[in-house]
mmCIF file of C-alpha atoms and ligand atoms in Angstrom:
data_model
loop_
_atom_site.group_PDB
_atom_site.id
_atom_site.type_symbol
_atom_site.label_atom_id
_atom_site.label_comp_id
_atom_site.label_asym_id
_atom_site.label_seq_id
_atom_site.Cartn_x
_atom_site.Cartn_y
_atom_site.Cartn_z
ATOM 1 C CA MET A 1 4.883 -13.002 -25.416
ATOM 2 C CA GLN A 2 1.315 -13.383 -24.219
ATOM 3 C CA ASP A 3 0.513 -11.532 -20.998
ATOM 4 C CA LYS A 4 -0.392 -14.648 -18.952
ATOM 5 C CA LYS A 5 2.651 -16.554 -20.113
ATOM 6 C CA TRP A 6 4.860 -13.584 -19.347
ATOM 7 C CA ALA A 7 3.381 -13.247 -15.931
ATOM 8 C CA GLU A 8 3.957 -16.943 -15.189
ATOM 9 C CA GLU A 9 7.554 -16.586 -16.166
ATOM 10 C CA ILE A 10 8.003 -13.601 -13.886
ATOM 11 C CA TRP A 11 6.158 -15.444 -11.097
ATOM 12 C CA LYS A 12 8.761 -18.289 -11.396
ATOM 13 C CA LYS A 13 11.541 -15.777 -11.068
ATOM 14 C CA ILE A 14 9.866 -14.280 -8.047
ATOM 15 C CA ASP A 15 9.486 -17.592 -6.308
ATOM 16 C CA THR A 16 13.066 -18.593 -7.074
ATOM 17 C CA LYS A 17 14.547 -15.465 -5.612
ATOM 18 C CA LEU A 18 12.174 -15.004 -2.638
ATOM 19 C CA GLU A 19 12.552 -18.545 -1.413
ATOM 20 C CA LYS A 20 16.212 -17.678 -0.795
ATOM 21 C CA VAL A 21 15.394 -14.242 0.679
ATOM 22 C CA ALA A 22 12.795 -15.720 2.946
ATOM 23 C CA MET A 23 15.482 -17.656 4.727
ATOM 24 C CA ARG A 24 18.028 -14.828 4.837
ATOM 25 C CA SER A 25 15.437 -12.329 6.148
ATOM 26 C CA ALA A 26 13.534 -14.606 8.437
ATOM 27 C CA HIS A 27 14.402 -12.562 11.516
ATOM 28 C CA LYS A 28 14.176 -9.042 9.897
ATOM 29 C CA LEU A 29 11.507 -6.506 9.290
ATOM 30 C CA PRO A 30 13.020 -5.098 6.088
ATOM 31 C CA TYR A 31 12.344 -1.579 4.823
ATOM 32 C CA THR A 32 15.125 -0.796 2.274
ATOM 33 C CA THR A 33 18.579 -2.334 1.580
ATOM 34 C CA ASP A 34 22.221 -1.407 2.032
ATOM 35 C CA ALA A 35 24.507 -0.638 -0.964
ATOM 36 C CA SER A 36 24.825 -4.469 -1.638
ATOM 37 C CA ASN A 37 21.079 -4.865 -1.799
ATOM 38 C CA VAL A 38 20.870 -6.657 1.504
ATOM 39 C CA HIS A 39 17.704 -5.928 3.574
ATOM 40 C CA ILE A 40 18.095 -3.481 6.412
ATOM 41 C CA ASP A 41 16.152 -4.494 9.568
ATOM 42 C CA MET A 42 13.782 -1.859 11.147
ATOM 43 C CA GLN A 43 12.983 -3.759 14.385
ATOM 44 C CA GLN A 44 15.561 -2.066 16.548
ATOM 45 C CA LYS A 45 15.434 1.267 14.883
ATOM 46 C CA ASN A 46 11.590 1.683 14.903
ATOM 47 C CA ILE A 47 9.333 -1.302 15.567
ATOM 48 C CA THR A 48 6.192 0.806 14.893
ATOM 49 C CA TRP A 49 7.474 1.965 11.430
ATOM 50 C CA TRP A 50 4.515 1.970 9.052
ATOM 51 C CA THR A 51 6.011 -0.502 6.625
ATOM 52 C CA ASN A 52 6.909 -3.197 9.158
ATOM 53 C CA GLY A 53 3.999 -5.432 8.075
ATOM 54 C CA PHE A 54 4.959 -5.689 4.458
ATOM 55 C CA TRP A 55 7.583 -8.392 4.866
ATOM 56 C CA PRO A 56 5.501 -10.799 6.864
ATOM 57 C CA ALA A 57 2.611 -9.943 4.536
ATOM 58 C CA LEU A 58 4.731 -10.785 1.510
ATOM 59 C CA MET A 59 5.763 -14.096 3.230
ATOM 60 C CA TRP A 60 2.063 -14.986 3.928
ATOM 61 C CA MET A 61 1.163 -14.270 0.349
ATOM 62 C CA MET A 62 3.954 -16.465 -0.902
ATOM 63 C CA TYR A 63 3.068 -19.194 1.503
ATOM 64 C CA GLY A 64 -0.585 -18.928 0.579
ATOM 65 C CA ALA A 65 0.316 -19.248 -3.143
ATOM 66 C CA THR A 66 2.993 -21.993 -2.902
ATOM 67 C CA LYS A 67 2.564 -23.714 0.465
ATOM 68 C CA LYS A 68 6.368 -23.852 0.775
ATOM 69 C CA ASP A 69 8.009 -24.218 4.174
ATOM 70 C CA ALA A 70 10.547 -21.498 3.682
ATOM 71 C CA TYR A 71 7.715 -18.912 3.433
ATOM 72 C CA LEU A 72 5.735 -20.226 6.371
ATOM 73 C CA SER A 73 8.646 -20.206 8.583
ATOM 74 C CA SER A 74 9.649 -16.735 7.696
ATOM 75 C CA ALA A 75 6.105 -15.465 7.923
ATOM 76 C CA GLN A 76 5.723 -16.990 11.388
ATOM 77 C CA SER A 77 8.973 -15.687 12.766
ATOM 78 C CA THR A 78 8.558 -12.105 11.402
ATOM 79 C CA GLN A 79 4.893 -11.880 12.376
ATOM 80 C CA LYS A 80 6.049 -12.739 15.931
ATOM 81 C CA ILE A 81 8.474 -9.804 15.875
ATOM 82 C CA LEU A 82 5.863 -7.441 14.400
ATOM 83 C CA ARG A 83 3.443 -8.403 17.292
ATOM 84 C CA THR A 84 5.776 -6.585 19.791
ATOM 85 C CA ALA A 85 4.825 -3.294 18.118
ATOM 86 C CA PHE A 86 1.530 -3.508 19.949
ATOM 87 C CA GLU A 87 3.536 -2.742 23.111
ATOM 88 C CA LYS A 88 4.354 0.694 21.791
ATOM 89 C CA TYR A 89 0.798 2.100 21.770
ATOM 90 C CA ASP A 90 1.914 5.746 21.607
ATOM 91 C CA GLY A 91 4.039 5.021 18.572
ATOM 92 C CA LEU A 92 1.254 3.617 16.572
ATOM 93 C CA HIS A 93 -0.610 5.551 13.909
ATOM 94 C CA HIS A 94 -3.341 5.050 11.217
ATOM 95 C CA ASP A 95 -1.085 2.710 9.249
ATOM 96 C CA VAL A 96 -1.956 -0.121 11.578
ATOM 97 C CA GLY A 97 -4.019 -1.156 8.551
ATOM 98 C CA PHE A 98 -0.957 -1.623 6.456
ATOM 99 C CA MET A 99 0.794 -3.270 9.320
ATOM 100 C CA TRP A 100 -1.768 -5.944 10.258
ATOM 101 C CA HIS A 101 -4.549 -6.278 7.683
ATOM 102 C CA ILE A 102 -2.262 -7.932 5.129
ATOM 103 C CA SER A 103 -0.106 -9.796 7.646
ATOM 104 C CA SER A 104 -2.012 -11.328 10.529
ATOM 105 C CA GLY A 105 -5.228 -10.628 8.604
ATOM 106 C CA VAL A 106 -4.095 -12.840 5.714
ATOM 107 C CA GLN A 107 -2.564 -15.354 8.110
ATOM 108 C CA TYR A 108 -6.089 -15.670 9.628
ATOM 109 C CA ARG A 109 -7.768 -15.854 6.247
ATOM 110 C CA ILE A 110 -5.531 -18.646 4.973
ATOM 111 C CA THR A 111 -4.902 -20.622 8.210
ATOM 112 C CA GLY A 112 -7.817 -19.874 10.445
ATOM 113 C CA ASP A 113 -5.343 -19.078 13.280
ATOM 114 C CA LYS A 114 -7.406 -17.544 16.105
ATOM 115 C CA SER A 115 -4.579 -15.307 17.605
ATOM 116 C CA ALA A 116 -3.907 -13.819 14.198
ATOM 117 C CA ARG A 117 -7.623 -12.959 13.962
ATOM 118 C CA LEU A 118 -7.323 -11.218 17.332
ATOM 119 C CA GLU A 119 -4.257 -9.267 16.273
ATOM 120 C CA ALA A 120 -6.089 -7.983 13.260
ATOM 121 C CA LEU A 121 -9.192 -7.080 15.297
ATOM 122 C CA TYR A 122 -6.962 -5.386 17.891
ATOM 123 C CA ALA A 123 -5.398 -3.274 15.107
ATOM 124 C CA ALA A 124 -8.901 -2.448 13.744
ATOM 125 C CA ASN A 125 -9.884 -1.103 17.106
ATOM 126 C CA LEU A 126 -6.746 1.100 17.300
ATOM 127 C CA LEU A 127 -7.597 2.454 13.851
ATOM 128 C CA ALA A 128 -11.249 3.056 14.856
ATOM 129 C CA GLY A 129 -9.981 4.907 17.887
ATOM 130 C CA ARG A 130 -8.358 7.485 15.697
ATOM 131 C CA TYR A 131 -11.660 8.518 14.170
ATOM 132 C CA ASN A 132 -12.582 12.129 14.785
ATOM 133 C CA ALA A 133 -16.432 12.048 15.042
ATOM 134 C CA ASP A 134 -16.888 15.875 14.820
ATOM 135 C CA GLY A 135 -14.643 16.115 11.704
ATOM 136 C CA GLU A 136 -15.611 12.751 10.166
ATOM 137 C CA TYR A 137 -12.029 11.799 9.336
ATOM 138 C CA ILE A 138 -9.353 9.422 10.620
ATOM 139 C CA ARG A 139 -6.461 11.248 12.086
ATOM 140 C CA ALA A 140 -3.127 10.220 10.392
ATOM 141 C CA TRP A 141 -0.325 10.792 12.751
ATOM 142 C CA ASN A 142 0.312 11.475 16.462
ATOM 143 C CA ASP A 143 1.711 14.720 17.859
ATOM 144 C CA ASN A 144 5.330 14.910 16.771
ATOM 145 C CA ASN A 145 6.269 17.339 19.520
ATOM 146 C CA ASP A 146 7.537 19.744 16.898
ATOM 147 C CA GLY A 147 5.178 22.594 17.563
ATOM 148 C CA VAL A 148 2.869 21.637 14.683
ATOM 149 C CA ASP A 149 -0.698 20.863 15.560
ATOM 150 C CA ASN A 150 -1.437 17.899 13.206
ATOM 151 C CA SER A 151 -4.691 16.799 14.973
ATOM 152 C CA GLY A 152 -6.640 17.854 11.898
ATOM 153 C CA TRP A 153 -4.455 16.097 9.334
ATOM 154 C CA ALA A 154 -5.738 13.334 7.180
ATOM 155 C CA ILE A 155 -3.733 11.847 4.281
ATOM 156 C CA ILE A 156 -4.711 10.011 1.075
ATOM 157 C CA ASP A 157 -2.732 6.964 1.999
ATOM 158 C CA CYS A 158 -5.285 6.155 4.681
ATOM 159 C CA MET A 159 -7.716 4.866 1.919
ATOM 160 C CA MET A 160 -5.549 1.772 2.038
ATOM 161 C CA ASN A 161 -6.043 1.344 5.772
ATOM 162 C CA LEU A 162 -9.879 1.226 5.421
ATOM 163 C CA PRO A 163 -10.116 -2.446 4.250
ATOM 164 C CA LEU A 164 -9.066 -3.430 7.878
ATOM 165 C CA LEU A 165 -12.173 -1.663 9.180
ATOM 166 C CA TYR A 166 -14.522 -3.144 6.509
ATOM 167 C CA TRP A 167 -13.095 -6.572 7.258
ATOM 168 C CA ALA A 168 -13.558 -6.126 11.013
ATOM 169 C CA SER A 169 -17.228 -5.322 10.483
ATOM 170 C CA GLU A 170 -17.703 -8.386 8.376
ATOM 171 C CA GLU A 171 -15.804 -10.502 10.870
ATOM 172 C CA THR A 172 -17.648 -9.287 13.941
ATOM 173 C CA GLN A 173 -21.040 -8.436 12.410
ATOM 174 C CA ASP A 174 -20.570 -5.067 14.029
ATOM 175 C CA THR A 175 -21.297 -2.176 11.642
ATOM 176 C CA ARG A 176 -19.287 0.470 13.646
ATOM 177 C CA PHE A 177 -15.986 -0.270 11.862
ATOM 178 C CA ALA A 178 -17.421 -0.029 8.418
ATOM 179 C CA SER A 179 -19.360 3.090 9.160
ATOM 180 C CA ILE A 180 -16.111 4.840 10.257
ATOM 181 C CA ALA A 181 -14.461 3.672 7.018
ATOM 182 C CA ILE A 182 -17.418 5.007 4.859
ATOM 183 C CA LYS A 183 -17.408 8.413 6.646
ATOM 184 C CA HIS A 184 -13.632 8.711 6.088
ATOM 185 C CA ALA A 185 -13.949 7.522 2.370
ATOM 186 C CA ASN A 186 -16.632 10.079 1.816
ATOM 187 C CA LYS A 187 -14.703 12.901 3.439
ATOM 188 C CA THR A 188 -11.622 11.922 1.380
ATOM 189 C CA LEU A 189 -13.640 11.916 -1.845
ATOM 190 C CA ALA A 190 -14.952 15.340 -1.181
ATOM 191 C CA ASN A 191 -11.661 16.927 -0.001
ATOM 192 C CA HIS A 192 -8.703 15.037 -1.417
ATOM 193 C CA VAL A 193 -9.905 14.304 -4.931
ATOM 194 C CA ARG A 194 -9.623 17.349 -7.244
ATOM 195 C CA PRO A 195 -12.007 17.928 -10.165
ATOM 196 C CA ASP A 196 -9.308 16.703 -12.652
ATOM 197 C CA ALA A 197 -8.991 13.395 -10.574
ATOM 198 C CA SER A 198 -5.557 14.200 -9.269
ATOM 199 C CA VAL A 199 -5.416 13.940 -5.428
ATOM 200 C CA ARG A 200 -4.013 15.986 -2.548
ATOM 201 C CA HIS A 201 -1.582 14.286 -0.266
ATOM 202 C CA ILE A 202 -2.349 15.960 3.092
ATOM 203 C CA VAL A 203 -5.467 17.876 3.912
ATOM 204 C CA GLU A 204 -5.927 19.752 7.204
ATOM 205 C CA TYR A 205 -9.436 19.948 8.713
ATOM 206 C CA ASN A 206 -10.691 21.886 11.581
ATOM 207 C CA PRO A 207 -10.799 19.110 14.136
ATOM 208 C CA LYS A 208 -13.858 20.550 15.898
ATOM 209 C CA THR A 209 -15.975 20.998 12.802
ATOM 210 C CA GLY A 210 -14.441 19.149 9.997
ATOM 211 C CA GLU A 211 -14.164 22.195 7.811
ATOM 212 C CA PHE A 212 -11.469 22.045 5.114
ATOM 213 C CA MET A 213 -8.622 24.357 6.175
ATOM 214 C CA LYS A 214 -5.741 23.733 3.705
ATOM 215 C CA GLU A 215 -3.758 21.184 1.794
ATOM 216 C CA TYR A 216 -0.035 20.458 2.007
ATOM 217 C CA GLY A 217 2.262 19.069 -0.676
ATOM 218 C CA GLY A 218 3.445 16.298 1.732
ATOM 219 C CA GLN A 219 5.702 13.863 0.048
ATOM 220 C CA GLY A 220 5.088 15.390 -3.359
ATOM 221 C CA TYR A 221 6.733 18.338 -5.117
ATOM 222 C CA ALA A 222 4.479 21.126 -3.702
ATOM 223 C CA GLU A 223 0.985 22.230 -2.771
ATOM 224 C CA GLY A 224 -1.188 21.634 -5.823
ATOM 225 C CA SER A 225 1.086 19.046 -7.209
ATOM 226 C CA SER A 226 0.416 15.330 -7.853
ATOM 227 C CA TRP A 227 2.541 12.921 -5.818
ATOM 228 C CA SER A 228 2.321 9.666 -7.801
ATOM 229 C CA ARG A 229 2.279 7.282 -4.923
ATOM 230 C CA GLY A 230 -0.661 9.248 -3.434
ATOM 231 C CA GLN A 231 -2.475 8.896 -6.761
ATOM 232 C CA ALA A 232 -1.815 5.206 -6.552
ATOM 233 C CA TRP A 233 -3.020 4.906 -2.921
ATOM 234 C CA ALA A 234 -6.215 6.689 -3.960
ATOM 235 C CA LEU A 235 -6.840 4.551 -7.038
ATOM 236 C CA TYR A 236 -6.420 1.270 -5.249
ATOM 237 C CA GLY A 237 -8.092 2.487 -2.013
ATOM 238 C CA PHE A 238 -11.288 3.576 -3.828
ATOM 239 C CA VAL A 239 -11.482 0.332 -5.667
ATOM 240 C CA LEU A 240 -11.210 -1.530 -2.364
ATOM 241 C CA SER A 241 -13.873 0.698 -0.773
ATOM 242 C CA TYR A 242 -16.129 -0.110 -3.739
ATOM 243 C CA ILE A 243 -15.429 -3.878 -3.351
ATOM 244 C CA TYR A 244 -16.480 -3.793 0.311
ATOM 245 C CA THR A 245 -19.442 -1.380 0.020
ATOM 246 C CA LYS A 246 -20.620 -1.733 -3.566
ATOM 247 C CA ASP A 247 -21.102 2.056 -3.533
ATOM 248 C CA LYS A 248 -20.829 2.995 -7.227
ATOM 249 C CA LYS A 249 -19.442 6.477 -6.451
ATOM 250 C CA TYR A 250 -16.119 4.821 -5.243
ATOM 251 C CA LEU A 251 -15.915 2.800 -8.420
ATOM 252 C CA ASP A 252 -16.549 5.904 -10.556
ATOM 253 C CA THR A 253 -13.839 7.844 -8.596
ATOM 254 C CA ALA A 254 -11.355 4.994 -8.938
ATOM 255 C CA GLN A 255 -12.013 4.949 -12.723
ATOM 256 C CA LYS A 256 -11.324 8.725 -13.039
ATOM 257 C CA ILE A 257 -8.142 8.449 -10.887
ATOM 258 C CA ALA A 258 -7.101 5.520 -13.065
ATOM 259 C CA ASN A 259 -7.557 7.450 -16.291
ATOM 260 C CA TYR A 260 -5.621 10.330 -14.846
ATOM 261 C CA PHE A 261 -2.807 8.004 -13.659
ATOM 262 C CA ILE A 262 -2.571 6.265 -17.083
ATOM 263 C CA SER A 263 -2.488 9.593 -18.987
ATOM 264 C CA SER A 264 0.369 10.702 -16.592
ATOM 265 C CA VAL A 265 2.626 7.664 -17.198
ATOM 266 C CA CYS A 266 1.835 6.429 -20.643
ATOM 267 C CA GLY A 267 4.833 8.213 -22.257
ATOM 268 C CA ASP A 268 7.340 5.589 -21.241
ATOM 269 C CA TRP A 269 5.270 3.850 -18.459
ATOM 270 C CA LEU A 270 7.868 4.569 -15.755
ATOM 271 C CA PRO A 271 6.100 6.625 -12.979
ATOM 272 C CA ARG A 272 7.757 9.824 -11.942
ATOM 273 C CA CYS A 273 7.558 10.639 -8.236
ATOM 274 C CA ASP A 274 5.310 13.615 -8.906
ATOM 275 C CA PHE A 275 3.261 14.066 -12.030
ATOM 276 C CA ARG A 276 3.388 17.831 -11.760
ATOM 277 C CA ALA A 277 7.093 18.325 -10.916
ATOM 278 C CA PRO A 278 9.497 20.092 -13.321
ATOM 279 C CA GLN A 279 10.615 17.803 -16.198
ATOM 280 C CA THR A 280 14.144 17.609 -14.698
ATOM 281 C CA PRO A 281 15.606 16.122 -12.586
ATOM 282 C CA ILE A 282 13.787 12.918 -13.477
ATOM 283 C CA ILE A 283 12.827 11.253 -10.207
ATOM 284 C CA TYR A 284 11.239 7.891 -10.644
ATOM 285 C CA ASP A 285 9.064 6.063 -8.092
ATOM 286 C CA SER A 286 8.622 2.441 -9.016
ATOM 287 C CA THR A 287 6.506 1.859 -5.933
ATOM 288 C CA ALA A 288 3.758 4.119 -7.359
ATOM 289 C CA GLY A 289 3.674 1.941 -10.516
ATOM 290 C CA ALA A 290 3.472 -1.299 -8.527
ATOM 291 C CA ILE A 291 0.640 -0.084 -6.299
ATOM 292 C CA ALA A 292 -1.205 1.505 -9.320
ATOM 293 C CA ALA A 293 -0.863 -1.812 -11.196
ATOM 294 C CA CYS A 294 -2.562 -3.673 -8.430
ATOM 295 C CA GLY A 295 -5.339 -1.082 -8.328
ATOM 296 C CA LEU A 296 -5.834 -1.219 -12.121
ATOM 297 C CA LEU A 297 -6.042 -4.998 -12.041
ATOM 298 C CA GLU A 298 -8.598 -4.918 -9.228
ATOM 299 C CA LEU A 299 -10.574 -2.114 -11.044
ATOM 300 C CA ALA A 300 -10.596 -4.193 -14.221
ATOM 301 C CA GLY A 301 -12.108 -7.132 -12.306
ATOM 302 C CA CYS A 302 -14.951 -4.823 -11.045
ATOM 303 C CA LEU A 303 -15.949 -3.866 -14.604
ATOM 304 C CA GLU A 304 -17.515 -5.516 -17.598
ATOM 305 C CA GLU A 305 -14.744 -7.267 -19.591
ATOM 306 C CA ASN A 306 -14.575 -4.781 -22.424
ATOM 307 C CA SER A 307 -14.607 -1.750 -20.116
ATOM 308 C CA GLY A 308 -12.033 -3.260 -17.785
ATOM 309 C CA LEU A 309 -9.614 -4.391 -20.519
ATOM 310 C CA GLN A 310 -7.987 -0.933 -20.936
ATOM 311 C CA PHE A 311 -7.153 -0.874 -17.211
ATOM 312 C CA LYS A 312 -5.766 -4.410 -17.270
ATOM 313 C CA ASN A 313 -3.627 -3.637 -20.359
ATOM 314 C CA ALA A 314 -2.233 -0.436 -18.686
ATOM 315 C CA ALA A 315 -1.302 -2.476 -15.603
ATOM 316 C CA VAL A 316 0.449 -5.120 -17.688
ATOM 317 C CA GLN A 317 2.227 -2.500 -19.779
ATOM 318 C CA MET A 318 3.537 -0.697 -16.703
ATOM 319 C CA LEU A 319 4.664 -3.940 -14.994
ATOM 320 C CA ARG A 320 6.437 -5.113 -18.154
ATOM 321 C CA VAL A 321 8.346 -1.923 -18.525
ATOM 322 C CA MET A 322 9.261 -1.775 -14.796
ATOM 323 C CA GLU A 323 10.223 -5.470 -14.840
ATOM 324 C CA HIS A 324 12.688 -4.731 -17.685
ATOM 325 C CA ALA A 325 14.098 -1.446 -16.301
ATOM 326 C CA PHE A 326 13.941 -1.850 -12.555
ATOM 327 C CA CYS A 327 14.019 -5.519 -11.388
ATOM 328 C CA ASP A 328 17.036 -7.270 -9.831
ATOM 329 C CA TRP A 329 16.721 -11.025 -10.260
ATOM 330 C CA ASN A 330 20.021 -11.922 -8.624
ATOM 331 C CA ILE A 331 19.164 -14.554 -6.014
ATOM 332 C CA ALA A 332 22.158 -13.457 -3.902
ATOM 333 C CA THR A 333 20.595 -10.068 -3.256
ATOM 334 C CA ASP A 334 17.429 -9.241 -1.374
ATOM 335 C CA ALA A 335 15.120 -6.679 -3.040
ATOM 336 C CA ILE A 336 13.519 -7.204 -6.460
ATOM 337 C CA LEU A 337 12.129 -3.844 -7.454
ATOM 338 C CA GLN A 338 14.589 -0.987 -7.484
ATOM 339 C CA MET A 339 14.056 2.686 -8.000
ATOM 340 C CA GLY A 340 11.466 3.543 -5.335
ATOM 341 C CA THR A 341 11.475 7.059 -3.857
ATOM 342 C CA GLU A 342 10.322 7.973 -0.345
ATOM 343 C CA ARG A 343 9.486 11.599 -1.179
ATOM 344 C CA TYR A 344 10.119 14.159 -3.859
ATOM 345 C CA HIS A 345 12.450 16.409 -1.868
ATOM 346 C CA GLY A 346 15.777 15.336 -0.254
ATOM 347 C CA GLU A 347 18.516 13.254 -1.844
ATOM 348 C CA SER A 348 18.240 10.366 0.631
ATOM 349 C CA GLY A 349 15.488 7.889 0.035
ATOM 350 C CA ARG A 350 15.557 8.425 -3.675
ATOM 351 C CA HIS A 351 15.838 5.609 -6.235
ATOM 352 C CA ILE A 352 16.085 2.905 -3.589
ATOM 353 C CA PRO A 353 14.411 -0.438 -3.203
ATOM 354 C CA ILE A 354 11.456 -0.123 -0.707
ATOM 355 C CA ILE A 355 9.745 -3.130 0.788
ATOM 356 C CA TYR A 356 6.261 -2.205 -0.348
ATOM 357 C CA GLY A 357 7.580 -1.881 -3.915
ATOM 358 C CA ASP A 358 8.283 -5.569 -3.747
ATOM 359 C CA PHE A 359 5.046 -6.465 -2.005
ATOM 360 C CA PHE A 360 2.842 -4.729 -4.595
ATOM 361 C CA PHE A 361 4.902 -5.874 -7.551
ATOM 362 C CA VAL A 362 4.651 -9.531 -6.379
ATOM 363 C CA GLU A 363 0.943 -8.992 -5.599
ATOM 364 C CA ALA A 364 0.271 -7.790 -9.126
ATOM 365 C CA ILE A 365 2.189 -10.642 -10.811
ATOM 366 C CA ALA A 366 0.663 -13.180 -8.430
ATOM 367 C CA LYS A 367 -2.838 -12.042 -9.567
ATOM 368 C CA LEU A 368 -1.938 -11.885 -13.280
ATOM 369 C CA SER A 369 -0.405 -15.292 -13.226
ATOM 370 C CA GLY A 370 -3.355 -16.774 -11.411
ATOM 371 C CA ASN A 371 -1.431 -17.688 -8.279
ATOM 372 C CA TRP A 372 -3.312 -15.419 -5.810
ATOM 373 C CA THR A 373 -6.540 -13.543 -5.541
ATOM 374 C CA ARG A 374 -6.575 -10.745 -2.950
ATOM 375 C CA ASN A 375 -4.702 -9.608 0.089
ATOM 376 C CA TRP A 376 -6.912 -6.738 1.017
HETATM 377 N N1 LIG B 1 2.368 6.039 3.512
HETATM 378 C C1 LIG B 1 3.479 6.817 3.394
HETATM 379 C C2 LIG B 1 4.125 6.698 1.985
HETATM 380 O O1 LIG B 1 3.478 6.241 1.080
HETATM 381 O O2 LIG B 1 5.295 6.936 1.850
#
C-alpha cells in the first residue's frame, strides 16, 4: 500500500482508539500501564516526573488535528493538573521543555490562550536558570542527595528541551533564551557527538571551566556504548536546532546521526535499546524508533526532495514494521505502542508501553498522513 494511504489508515485507527482513551484518562498524567494495559497515573507519585507533559501534549495535538471535544476536554483537565507541578520548584529539572513546550506551548499556538503562553514562558525561564555560564551547558538534574556531585552533568536528551528556549526568544523578542540554547547545542555537538556520529548519553564537565571530565553510560549498556533513545533525541534535537537557527552545522550533524541510526536498525527495523550492546538478550526500545522517525521526517523536510527521500523512506519503513510488531489497537486498552524500555539495565521498565512512545508514534503518523505539522 502507498505510504500516504497507509498513514491515513493508521491515523484513523489512532483517532478511533484515542478518542476513547481521552475520556478514560481525562484526569490522569499517564506514564506506563498496568498488566491490563490501563494507564497508570503519575500525579500522586511524582507530579514533577519528566514525562508528565506528554499526555496533555498528545491531547492538544489530537484536538488541533481533529477539533473533537473529547480531546479538548481531556487536554484542558490534564493541563490543569500539570500546572500544579510549578508549585514544586525544587523537584523541577531541565525537562521542563518536554513538560511545557509541547503541552501549554501547543495550546497557546493553537488557541491563543494567554495563560498557556505564560506557563510556557515561565518554564522557559526555569530552563534558562539552569544554564551554567562558565561551563556553557544546561545542567540536567538537581542534587539527588546521594553523595554524587552532578552539577557538571549534561545529557543528550536536553537537545529536545532547547526548542522551548528558541520559541521563548521568538515570542518575547528577547535573544537571551536562544543564545543559551545555541551555547548548549554547540557544547553538546563538541562533546556528546562522537566522530562516528554515535552520541554519549551523559557528559560531566568541570562546572567552573566547562572542561570535559568524563562520560557515563547512563541509560545505555555502558560507557562508550550507544543508547538508541539518546541517538534519537540527538537526531531530532539537532534538526530542531537547525530549524530555529538555520545554522547548517546542526543540519549536517543531524544527517550524520540519522545515517548512523539507519545503519544500526536497518536489519529488521526494530530498534534495540543500545546499538552497541551484546547481541543477546535482545532488548527492544520502540520509543527510540518513534522519536527517530519524527526526527527523520523533519530532517527530510529540511532537505532537497531527492536528498531527503532516503530519510523519509527510513522513517516510514521503521513505523510500518513497528506498527505491525508493537501496536495494540484494542479500544478497550490504553496504550498503543508497546515494547518501550526505560534503560538497558534492570528487569523492570523493560518492554513496556511508555507515554512518549505513543506521543512520538502519533506525531509521526499525524505528519505523514497530513493531519499535523509540528509540535516543537
Ligand atoms: N529523558 C530520559 C529518557 O529518555 O529516558
